[in-house]
Amino acid sequence: MKKLCPNLDREDGLETVLEVPIPEEILTHKSGTTKAWHNMKNWMKPHGESRSNSTSMSSVFGGKNTEIQLLLGVVGAPLIPSPIASDNQPITRSIKDQHIEVSMAKYIVKQYVAAVGGERALNCVDSMYAMGQVKMATTEFSAGEGSVNNKKVLKVKNLQMKGEMGGFVVWQKRPELWCLELVVSGYKISAGSDGKVAWRQTPWHHSHASRGPPRPLRRFLQGLDPRSTANLFSNSICIGEKTVNNEDCFILKLETETSTLRARSNSNVEIVRHTVWGYFSQRTGLLVQLEDSHLLKLKSHEHESIYWETNMESLLQDYRTVDGIQIAHAGKTWVSLIRFGGGPETHSRTRMEEVWQVEEVDFNIKGLSIDCFLPPSDLKREEENEEEAECGGGLVASNNAKLPYKIRSASFRISASKVAAVNMDDSCTSESDEDL
């Protein structure tokens, strides 16, 4: 990972320290003739799109920049369904006098705690830091009525799978105190929680808060925070077994409580369900795969319900010991974003992928105070968002520029930034006629 940025104006100028390290590949060129600072300059300024770089997938979304915004909005900083307690009470409770499914789940969680290093080692962790690189890509988009064989269906696949590269840094004090900075192809998003509110800040719209109680970042449960993972699944049930990546696994399932779903809903947006599954290896006891499914119900101006379903599957790999704790240093996430309801011609499905690799992990960071997790000054709360004229006030670019999918064979248009915010932040209140 590159931690110093070349001078973008002068090749012989002094380098500056990057807030978010980036992969070394960004500064290299296959031909070997392009200077590193030229590559960095092009990577940091993505707004000018050249025709030579346009692909069939990018044209579907109205351009490469819009595709990147959708990737960052959906894959960049999703949250888990429920808050996680941060006290130092025993991670696993008594398994006596419980239903068999509950007792099995608690026993599996207890085995997981032992596999990652033990409860004593986990309780010694007061804070953590991690830095790594990511590669994201939209792999498939289909829209229209009927089946795939129908002539009215548009289906585009990304066969090259080059993806957009970037880097990330995460900090955590407790499950409810965290901060993320992620830069992909020159776009930077920030997200965090100060224990009172979870927020997100992107280049294409102002900062906004998620509804309901603050929830941890999903990335921490992708092998970075074993204690939060154990606490989350301590209330789950065991529903069976499955082979994942050649590992025989137990499946633990956790349904989000109705009260939590209600707190994240409002008069125009209903969180129907948010379910999490954990696949724990029978051989090692470690978490092999994390999966969750999220269903939103939105009311349109035509009084017809529109549904958005987001399914995410994350494969955790390359466990290494850091200060006596097993941390996953690599993995891959598959995302399926489905829109249905309303007319059949508005149905769509988008598939995305992300590959990540953790380069550095450290625990008990000196000087990491509560001030490091304060939300941005332009944060807009729920009551302020409701004063906006339409949903896009907190979801589309601040200059009111529309970012539609340019799909000529389907009779609907959707803002990419709106889709991202609706599905991952539960921040949208309605969809305007213009976007349906």
Tab-separated table of N, CA and C in Angstrom, residues 261-331:
chain	number	residue	atom	x	y	z
A	261	LEU	N	-36.491	-2.770	13.808
A	261	LEU	CA	-36.971	-2.483	12.452
A	261	LEU	C	-37.886	-1.270	12.458
A	262	ARG	N	-38.750	-1.174	13.479
A	262	ARG	CA	-39.687	-0.053	13.550
A	262	ARG	C	-38.942	1.259	13.747
A	263	ALA	N	-37.873	1.231	14.542
A	263	ALA	CA	-37.092	2.442	14.780
A	263	ALA	C	-36.395	2.922	13.520
A	264	ARG	N	-36.115	2.020	12.605
A	264	ARG	CA	-35.454	2.385	11.351
A	264	ARG	C	-36.446	2.717	10.247
A	265	SER	N	-37.726	2.612	10.514
A	265	SER	CA	-38.761	2.876	9.514
A	265	SER	C	-39.405	4.236	9.766
A	266	ASN	N	-40.142	4.710	8.756
A	266	ASN	CA	-40.978	5.891	8.932
A	266	ASN	C	-42.244	5.723	8.118
A	267	SER	N	-42.998	6.793	7.897
A	267	SER	CA	-44.300	6.678	7.241
A	267	SER	C	-44.196	6.255	5.789
A	268	ASN	N	-43.059	6.499	5.160
A	268	ASN	CA	-42.911	6.186	3.738
A	268	ASN	C	-41.978	5.012	3.469
A	269	VAL	N	-41.176	4.641	4.444
A	269	VAL	CA	-40.227	3.547	4.281
A	269	VAL	C	-40.409	2.558	5.422
A	270	GLU	N	-40.623	1.310	5.068
A	270	GLU	CA	-40.764	0.259	6.070
A	270	GLU	C	-39.655	-0.770	5.889
A	271	ILE	N	-38.914	-1.038	6.963
A	271	ILE	CA	-37.916	-2.092	6.932
A	271	ILE	C	-38.654	-3.392	7.233
A	272	VAL	N	-38.905	-4.179	6.222
A	272	VAL	CA	-39.702	-5.394	6.382
A	272	VAL	C	-38.939	-6.444	7.169
A	273	ARG	N	-37.688	-6.643	6.844
A	273	ARG	CA	-36.871	-7.625	7.552
A	273	ARG	C	-35.400	-7.334	7.305
A	274	HIS	N	-34.583	-7.823	8.207
A	274	HIS	CA	-33.132	-7.770	8.048
A	274	HIS	C	-32.568	-8.965	8.807
A	275	THR	N	-32.119	-9.961	8.084
A	275	THR	CA	-31.698	-11.232	8.655
A	275	THR	C	-30.215	-11.462	8.406
A	276	VAL	N	-29.531	-12.036	9.388
A	276	VAL	CA	-28.100	-12.326	9.276
A	276	VAL	C	-27.873	-13.815	9.480
A	277	TRP	N	-26.982	-14.393	8.675
A	277	TRP	CA	-26.571	-15.783	8.832
A	277	TRP	C	-25.056	-15.834	8.998
A	278	GLY	N	-24.594	-16.668	9.900
A	278	GLY	CA	-23.170	-16.895	10.072
A	278	GLY	C	-22.851	-18.358	9.848
A	279	TYR	N	-21.832	-18.637	9.054
A	279	TYR	CA	-21.420	-20.006	8.740
A	279	TYR	C	-20.095	-20.271	9.452
A	280	PHE	N	-20.126	-21.117	10.503
A	280	PHE	CA	-18.964	-21.376	11.341
A	280	PHE	C	-18.403	-22.776	11.049
A	281	SER	N	-17.114	-22.828	10.788
A	281	SER	CA	-16.457	-24.086	10.421
A	281	SER	C	-16.543	-25.097	11.553
A	282	GLN	N	-16.929	-26.329	11.204
A	282	GLN	CA	-16.947	-27.405	12.191
A	282	GLN	C	-15.533	-27.874	12.521
A	283	ARG	N	-14.590	-27.612	11.636
A	283	ARG	CA	-13.212	-28.072	11.838
A	283	ARG	C	-12.402	-27.089	12.671
A	284	THR	N	-12.472	-25.790	12.336
A	284	THR	CA	-11.652	-24.783	13.018
A	284	THR	C	-12.435	-23.952	14.019
A	285	GLY	N	-13.751	-23.892	13.872
A	285	GLY	CA	-14.567	-23.048	14.736
A	285	GLY	C	-14.662	-21.605	14.273
A	286	LEU	N	-13.910	-21.228	13.239
A	286	LEU	CA	-13.873	-19.841	12.768
A	286	LEU	C	-15.066	-19.528	11.866
A	287	LEU	N	-15.367	-18.244	11.747
A	287	LEU	CA	-16.423	-17.782	10.853
A	287	LEU	C	-15.923	-17.845	9.415
A	288	VAL	N	-16.607	-18.597	8.576
A	288	VAL	CA	-16.192	-18.793	7.185
A	288	VAL	C	-16.941	-17.852	6.252
A	289	GLN	N	-18.226	-17.637	6.520
A	289	GLN	CA	-19.025	-16.789	5.646
A	289	GLN	C	-20.059	-16.023	6.463
A	290	LEU	N	-20.250	-14.752	6.098
A	290	LEU	CA	-21.265	-13.895	6.702
A	290	LEU	C	-22.250	-13.497	5.616
A	291	GLU	N	-23.531	-13.666	5.906
A	291	GLU	CA	-24.569	-13.386	4.908
A	291	GLU	C	-25.695	-12.604	5.574
A	292	ASP	N	-26.239	-11.627	4.850
A	292	ASP	CA	-27.419	-10.941	5.362
A	292	ASP	C	-28.332	-10.531	4.218
A	293	SER	N	-29.614	-10.409	4.530
A	293	SER	CA	-30.646	-10.055	3.556
A	293	SER	C	-31.501	-8.943	4.143
A	294	HIS	N	-31.747	-7.921	3.321
A	294	HIS	CA	-32.358	-6.680	3.779
A	294	HIS	C	-33.487	-6.324	2.807
A	295	LEU	N	-34.729	-6.205	3.300
A	295	LEU	CA	-35.878	-5.899	2.443
A	295	LEU	C	-36.524	-4.596	2.887
A	296	LEU	N	-36.648	-3.655	1.940
A	296	LEU	CA	-37.288	-2.360	2.169
A	296	LEU	C	-38.583	-2.255	1.378
A	297	LYS	N	-39.571	-1.620	1.949
A	297	LYS	CA	-40.836	-1.346	1.266
A	297	LYS	C	-41.031	0.162	1.213
A	298	LEU	N	-41.136	0.715	0.008
A	298	LEU	CA	-41.302	2.137	-0.187
A	298	LEU	C	-42.652	2.423	-0.828
A	299	LYS	N	-43.283	3.495	-0.398
A	299	LYS	CA	-44.548	3.928	-0.996
A	299	LYS	C	-44.265	4.978	-2.057
A	300	SER	N	-44.766	4.744	-3.257
A	300	SER	CA	-44.590	5.706	-4.330
A	300	SER	C	-45.794	6.638	-4.373
A	301	HIS	N	-45.708	7.647	-5.230
A	301	HIS	CA	-46.800	8.603	-5.334
A	301	HIS	C	-48.039	7.981	-5.955
A	302	GLU	N	-47.877	6.851	-6.639
A	302	GLU	CA	-49.036	6.166	-7.212
A	302	GLU	C	-49.671	5.212	-6.209
A	303	HIS	N	-49.228	5.276	-4.951
A	303	HIS	CA	-49.753	4.428	-3.882
A	303	HIS	C	-49.480	2.949	-4.146
A	304	GLU	N	-48.478	2.668	-4.951
A	304	GLU	CA	-48.043	1.296	-5.157
A	304	GLU	C	-46.729	1.087	-4.419
A	305	SER	N	-46.601	-0.033	-3.796
A	305	SER	CA	-45.400	-0.303	-3.017
A	305	SER	C	-44.254	-0.730	-3.926
A	306	ILE	N	-43.082	-0.163	-3.675
A	306	ILE	CA	-41.856	-0.530	-4.373
A	306	ILE	C	-40.951	-1.220	-3.361
A	307	TYR	N	-40.350	-2.330	-3.740
A	307	TYR	CA	-39.511	-3.101	-2.842
A	307	TYR	C	-38.064	-3.102	-3.344
A	308	TRP	N	-37.147	-2.971	-2.400
A	308	TRP	CA	-35.730	-3.117	-2.683
A	308	TRP	C	-35.185	-4.210	-1.773
A	309	GLU	N	-34.576	-5.215	-2.358
A	309	GLU	CA	-33.980	-6.297	-1.583
A	309	GLU	C	-32.482	-6.341	-1.838
A	310	THR	N	-31.713	-6.309	-0.770
A	310	THR	CA	-30.256	-6.378	-0.858
A	310	THR	C	-29.761	-7.642	-0.176
A	311	ASN	N	-29.062	-8.478	-0.910
A	311	ASN	CA	-28.479	-9.710	-0.368
A	311	ASN	C	-26.957	-9.615	-0.468
A	312	MET	N	-26.278	-9.872	0.651
A	312	MET	CA	-24.814	-9.793	0.680
A	312	MET	C	-24.242	-11.079	1.257
A	313	GLU	N	-23.227	-11.617	0.594
A	313	GLU	CA	-22.516	-12.797	1.063
A	313	GLU	C	-21.022	-12.479	1.083
A	314	SER	N	-20.403	-12.646	2.235
A	314	SER	CA	-18.979	-12.358	2.385
A	314	SER	C	-18.228	-13.617	2.792
A	315	LEU	N	-17.237	-13.985	1.993
A	315	LEU	CA	-16.380	-15.130	2.284
A	315	LEU	C	-15.125	-14.636	2.979
A	316	LEU	N	-14.843	-15.155	4.181
A	316	LEU	CA	-13.702	-14.718	4.980
A	316	LEU	C	-12.554	-15.709	4.825
A	317	GLN	N	-11.364	-15.181	4.527
A	317	GLN	CA	-10.211	-16.037	4.251
A	317	GLN	C	-8.953	-15.497	4.918
A	318	ASP	N	-7.887	-16.288	4.852
A	318	ASP	CA	-6.545	-15.886	5.280
A	318	ASP	C	-6.527	-15.388	6.733
A	319	TYR	N	-6.956	-16.247	7.652
A	319	TYR	CA	-6.893	-15.898	9.072
A	319	TYR	C	-5.436	-15.896	9.535
A	320	ARG	N	-5.050	-14.825	10.232
A	320	ARG	CA	-3.706	-14.723	10.805
A	320	ARG	C	-3.820	-14.258	12.252
A	321	THR	N	-2.835	-14.615	13.055
A	321	THR	CA	-2.841	-14.241	14.462
A	321	THR	C	-2.201	-12.868	14.659
A	322	VAL	N	-2.940	-11.961	15.292
A	322	VAL	CA	-2.454	-10.633	15.635
A	322	VAL	C	-2.639	-10.445	17.142
A	323	ASP	N	-1.549	-10.372	17.867
A	323	ASP	CA	-1.596	-10.231	19.337
A	323	ASP	C	-2.475	-11.299	19.968
A	324	GLY	N	-2.360	-12.527	19.462
A	324	GLY	CA	-3.091	-13.648	20.035
A	324	GLY	C	-4.527	-13.793	19.572
A	325	ILE	N	-4.960	-12.976	18.598
A	325	ILE	CA	-6.342	-13.017	18.110
A	325	ILE	C	-6.340	-13.324	16.617
A	326	GLN	N	-7.199	-14.230	16.191
A	326	GLN	CA	-7.311	-14.602	14.781
A	326	GLN	C	-8.121	-13.543	14.022
A	327	ILE	N	-7.487	-12.945	12.999
A	327	ILE	CA	-8.118	-11.897	12.190
A	327	ILE	C	-8.103	-12.334	10.726
A	328	ALA	N	-9.247	-12.226	10.042
A	328	ALA	CA	-9.311	-12.536	8.611
A	328	ALA	C	-8.659	-11.409	7.817
A	329	HIS	N	-7.671	-11.742	7.003
A	329	HIS	CA	-6.925	-10.733	6.259
A	329	HIS	C	-7.327	-10.633	4.787
A	330	ALA	N	-8.306	-11.388	4.355
A	330	ALA	CA	-8.743	-11.319	2.961
A	330	ALA	C	-10.156	-11.851	2.862
A	331	GLY	N	-10.808	-11.518	1.769
A	331	GLY	CA	-12.166	-12.019	1.570
A	331	GLY	C	-12.796	-11.451	0.314
